[in-house]
Amino acid sequence: QVQLVESGGGLVQAGGSLRLSCAASKRTFANYAKAWFRQAPGKEREFVAAINWSGGREYYADSVKGRFTISRDNAKNTVYLQMNSLKPEDSAVYYCAAGPLATSQYEYNYWGQGTQVTVSS
C-alpha cells in the first residue's frame, strides 16, 4: 500500500522556523509532483507549495512566498517544506500530496495523514 508520512510539525513561536518532511513508501513516487497543503480549523484546505518530479519547477501560494521553500530528495523519496518567519496565521494541519503538478487539491491522488503546526504569538 502506498503511503505518505509527514513529520516535523510542532509548536513554535512567531518568527521561528520548522522543517516538515514527507517520506513516500514507494520508489515510483519519485516520478510524481509533490505538494503541501494546509487546513486550519473551520477553513478549507489550501495550497501551500508544489514541486515537479525533478525539482526544477516550484510554485508557492502568495501568502508563503519568500518565507517557505519546498524541495525534494528523490534518492530518499522525501519532500521537504522549510518554513521560516512563521506567523500565527500559518497554524494548521499540513498535508503532503503526490500526483500531477497542480495547485488544486483535487488533482492529487495520494495524501499523507497530516502534521500539526502551531505558531504562538
PDB file of C-alpha atoms in Angstrom:
ATOM      1  CA  GLN A   1       0.000   0.000   0.000  1.00  0.00           C
ATOM      2  CA  VAL A   2       1.268   3.417  -0.953  1.00  0.00           C
ATOM      3  CA  GLN A   3       1.876   5.746   1.958  1.00  0.00           C
ATOM      4  CA  LEU A   4       2.970   9.311   2.515  1.00  0.00           C
ATOM      5  CA  VAL A   5       4.126  10.039   6.049  1.00  0.00           C
ATOM      6  CA  GLU A   6       4.657  13.589   7.264  1.00  0.00           C
ATOM      7  CA  SER A   7       6.817  14.606  10.194  1.00  0.00           C
ATOM      8  CA  GLY A   8       8.391  17.717  11.675  1.00  0.00           C
ATOM      9  CA  GLY A   9       5.350  19.597  12.895  1.00  0.00           C
ATOM     10  CA  GLY A  10       5.175  21.139  16.329  1.00  0.00           C
ATOM     11  CA  LEU A  11       4.812  24.285  18.371  1.00  0.00           C
ATOM     12  CA  VAL A  12       6.996  27.286  17.542  1.00  0.00           C
ATOM     13  CA  GLN A  13       6.987  30.982  18.394  1.00  0.00           C
ATOM     14  CA  ALA A  14       6.201  33.593  15.778  1.00  0.00           C
ATOM     15  CA  GLY A  15       9.296  34.357  13.740  1.00  0.00           C
ATOM     16  CA  GLY A  16      10.663  30.870  14.218  1.00  0.00           C
ATOM     17  CA  SER A  17      11.285  28.061  11.742  1.00  0.00           C
ATOM     18  CA  LEU A  18      10.230  24.469  11.173  1.00  0.00           C
ATOM     19  CA  ARG A  19      11.073  21.918   8.528  1.00  0.00           C
ATOM     20  CA  LEU A  20       8.430  19.429   7.511  1.00  0.00           C
ATOM     21  CA  SER A  21       9.317  16.154   5.839  1.00  0.00           C
ATOM     22  CA  CYS A  22       7.184  13.766   3.818  1.00  0.00           C
ATOM     23  CA  ALA A  23       8.504  10.301   3.112  1.00  0.00           C
ATOM     24  CA  ALA A  24       6.913   8.148   0.411  1.00  0.00           C
ATOM     25  CA  SER A  25       6.772   4.400   0.765  1.00  0.00           C
ATOM     26  CA  LYS A  26       7.364   3.594  -2.872  1.00  0.00           C
ATOM     27  CA  ARG A  27      10.266   4.443  -5.117  1.00  0.00           C
ATOM     28  CA  THR A  28       7.874   5.138  -8.010  1.00  0.00           C
ATOM     29  CA  PHE A  29       6.735   8.249  -6.203  1.00  0.00           C
ATOM     30  CA  ALA A  30       9.868   9.927  -7.421  1.00  0.00           C
ATOM     31  CA  ASN A  31       8.022  10.320 -10.736  1.00  0.00           C
ATOM     32  CA  TYR A  32       5.207  12.343  -9.162  1.00  0.00           C
ATOM     33  CA  ALA A  33       4.968  16.009  -8.387  1.00  0.00           C
ATOM     34  CA  LYS A  34       4.703  16.673  -4.653  1.00  0.00           C
ATOM     35  CA  ALA A  35       2.818  19.379  -2.858  1.00  0.00           C
ATOM     36  CA  TRP A  36       1.996  20.720   0.544  1.00  0.00           C
ATOM     37  CA  PHE A  37      -1.459  21.867   1.544  1.00  0.00           C
ATOM     38  CA  ARG A  38      -2.735  23.091   4.892  1.00  0.00           C
ATOM     39  CA  GLN A  39      -6.036  23.290   6.677  1.00  0.00           C
ATOM     40  CA  ALA A  40      -6.830  25.466   9.659  1.00  0.00           C
ATOM     41  CA  PRO A  41      -9.889  24.821  11.872  1.00  0.00           C
ATOM     42  CA  GLY A  42     -13.075  25.958  10.170  1.00  0.00           C
ATOM     43  CA  LYS A  43     -11.293  26.710   6.899  1.00  0.00           C
ATOM     44  CA  GLU A  44     -10.926  24.956   3.581  1.00  0.00           C
ATOM     45  CA  ARG A  45      -7.759  23.100   2.717  1.00  0.00           C
ATOM     46  CA  GLU A  46      -5.462  25.464   0.839  1.00  0.00           C
ATOM     47  CA  PHE A  47      -2.465  25.124  -1.417  1.00  0.00           C
ATOM     48  CA  VAL A  48       0.928  25.994   0.063  1.00  0.00           C
ATOM     49  CA  ALA A  49       3.640  24.828  -2.345  1.00  0.00           C
ATOM     50  CA  ALA A  50       4.337  22.306  -5.100  1.00  0.00           C
ATOM     51  CA  ILE A  51       7.395  20.944  -6.852  1.00  0.00           C
ATOM     52  CA  ASN A  52       7.699  18.901 -10.037  1.00  0.00           C
ATOM     53  CA  TRP A  53       9.323  15.468 -10.219  1.00  0.00           C
ATOM     54  CA  SER A  54      12.816  16.744 -10.960  1.00  0.00           C
ATOM     55  CA  GLY A  55      12.743  19.682  -8.558  1.00  0.00           C
ATOM     56  CA  GLY A  56      13.199  22.158 -11.383  1.00  0.00           C
ATOM     57  CA  ARG A  57       9.828  23.876 -11.007  1.00  0.00           C
ATOM     58  CA  GLU A  58       8.330  25.230  -7.817  1.00  0.00           C
ATOM     59  CA  TYR A  59       5.074  27.018  -7.079  1.00  0.00           C
ATOM     60  CA  TYR A  60       4.033  28.855  -3.933  1.00  0.00           C
ATOM     61  CA  ALA A  61       0.940  30.445  -2.520  1.00  0.00           C
ATOM     62  CA  ASP A  62       1.316  34.218  -2.275  1.00  0.00           C
ATOM     63  CA  SER A  63       0.884  34.007   1.488  1.00  0.00           C
ATOM     64  CA  VAL A  64       4.083  31.968   1.918  1.00  0.00           C
ATOM     65  CA  LYS A  65       6.230  33.207  -0.944  1.00  0.00           C
ATOM     66  CA  GLY A  66       9.647  34.310   0.295  1.00  0.00           C
ATOM     67  CA  ARG A  67       9.212  32.518   3.632  1.00  0.00           C
ATOM     68  CA  PHE A  68       8.682  28.854   2.690  1.00  0.00           C
ATOM     69  CA  THR A  69      10.818  26.664   0.444  1.00  0.00           C
ATOM     70  CA  ILE A  70       9.821  23.298  -0.983  1.00  0.00           C
ATOM     71  CA  SER A  71      12.495  20.820  -2.009  1.00  0.00           C
ATOM     72  CA  ARG A  72      12.837  17.113  -2.673  1.00  0.00           C
ATOM     73  CA  ASP A  73      15.417  14.364  -2.489  1.00  0.00           C
ATOM     74  CA  ASN A  74      14.376  11.608  -4.874  1.00  0.00           C
ATOM     75  CA  ALA A  75      17.159   9.329  -3.637  1.00  0.00           C
ATOM     76  CA  LYS A  76      15.460   9.409  -0.227  1.00  0.00           C
ATOM     77  CA  ASN A  77      11.934   9.536  -1.647  1.00  0.00           C
ATOM     78  CA  THR A  78      11.309  12.563   0.534  1.00  0.00           C
ATOM     79  CA  VAL A  79       9.936  16.058   0.048  1.00  0.00           C
ATOM     80  CA  TYR A  80      10.582  18.908   2.468  1.00  0.00           C
ATOM     81  CA  LEU A  81       8.952  22.190   3.383  1.00  0.00           C
ATOM     82  CA  GLN A  82      11.279  24.663   5.069  1.00  0.00           C
ATOM     83  CA  MET A  83       9.162  27.264   6.854  1.00  0.00           C
ATOM     84  CA  ASN A  84      10.828  30.456   8.072  1.00  0.00           C
ATOM     85  CA  SER A  85       9.476  33.641   9.638  1.00  0.00           C
ATOM     86  CA  LEU A  86       6.415  31.754  10.796  1.00  0.00           C
ATOM     87  CA  LYS A  87       3.272  33.671  11.680  1.00  0.00           C
ATOM     88  CA  PRO A  88       0.311  32.667  13.856  1.00  0.00           C
ATOM     89  CA  GLU A  89      -1.817  32.505  10.699  1.00  0.00           C
ATOM     90  CA  ASP A  90       0.423  29.690   9.439  1.00  0.00           C
ATOM     91  CA  SER A  91      -1.015  27.449  12.167  1.00  0.00           C
ATOM     92  CA  ALA A  92      -2.768  24.494  10.541  1.00  0.00           C
ATOM     93  CA  VAL A  93      -2.548  20.808   9.806  1.00  0.00           C
ATOM     94  CA  TYR A  94      -0.103  20.437   6.939  1.00  0.00           C
ATOM     95  CA  TYR A  95      -0.642  17.668   4.399  1.00  0.00           C
ATOM     96  CA  CYS A  96       1.720  16.193   1.862  1.00  0.00           C
ATOM     97  CA  ALA A  97       0.291  15.103  -1.502  1.00  0.00           C
ATOM     98  CA  ALA A  98       1.553  13.348  -4.619  1.00  0.00           C
ATOM     99  CA  GLY A  99       0.192  13.483  -8.151  1.00  0.00           C
ATOM    100  CA  PRO A 100       0.368  15.647 -11.267  1.00  0.00           C
ATOM    101  CA  LEU A 101       1.832  19.119 -10.795  1.00  0.00           C
ATOM    102  CA  ALA A 102      -1.049  21.384  -9.807  1.00  0.00           C
ATOM    103  CA  THR A 103      -2.218  23.882  -7.232  1.00  0.00           C
ATOM    104  CA  SER A 104      -5.664  22.339  -6.828  1.00  0.00           C
ATOM    105  CA  GLN A 105      -6.072  19.684  -4.154  1.00  0.00           C
ATOM    106  CA  TYR A 106      -8.474  17.811  -6.417  1.00  0.00           C
ATOM    107  CA  GLU A 107      -5.649  16.924  -8.817  1.00  0.00           C
ATOM    108  CA  TYR A 108      -3.717  14.939  -6.213  1.00  0.00           C
ATOM    109  CA  ASN A 109      -4.339  11.229  -5.774  1.00  0.00           C
ATOM    110  CA  TYR A 110      -2.264  10.437  -2.710  1.00  0.00           C
ATOM    111  CA  TRP A 111      -2.270  12.121   0.680  1.00  0.00           C
ATOM    112  CA  GLY A 112      -0.488  11.849   3.982  1.00  0.00           C
ATOM    113  CA  GLN A 113      -2.199  11.894   7.360  1.00  0.00           C
ATOM    114  CA  GLY A 114      -1.104  15.435   8.190  1.00  0.00           C
ATOM    115  CA  THR A 115       1.130  17.036  10.789  1.00  0.00           C
ATOM    116  CA  GLN A 116       0.102  19.854  13.115  1.00  0.00           C
ATOM    117  CA  VAL A 117       1.944  23.166  13.035  1.00  0.00           C
ATOM    118  CA  THR A 118       1.114  25.695  15.738  1.00  0.00           C
ATOM    119  CA  VAL A 119       2.664  29.140  15.803  1.00  0.00           C
ATOM    120  CA  SER A 120       2.248  31.116  19.018  1.00  0.00           C
ATOM    121  CA  SER A 121       2.234  34.906  19.070  1.00  0.00           C
TER     122      SER A 121
END
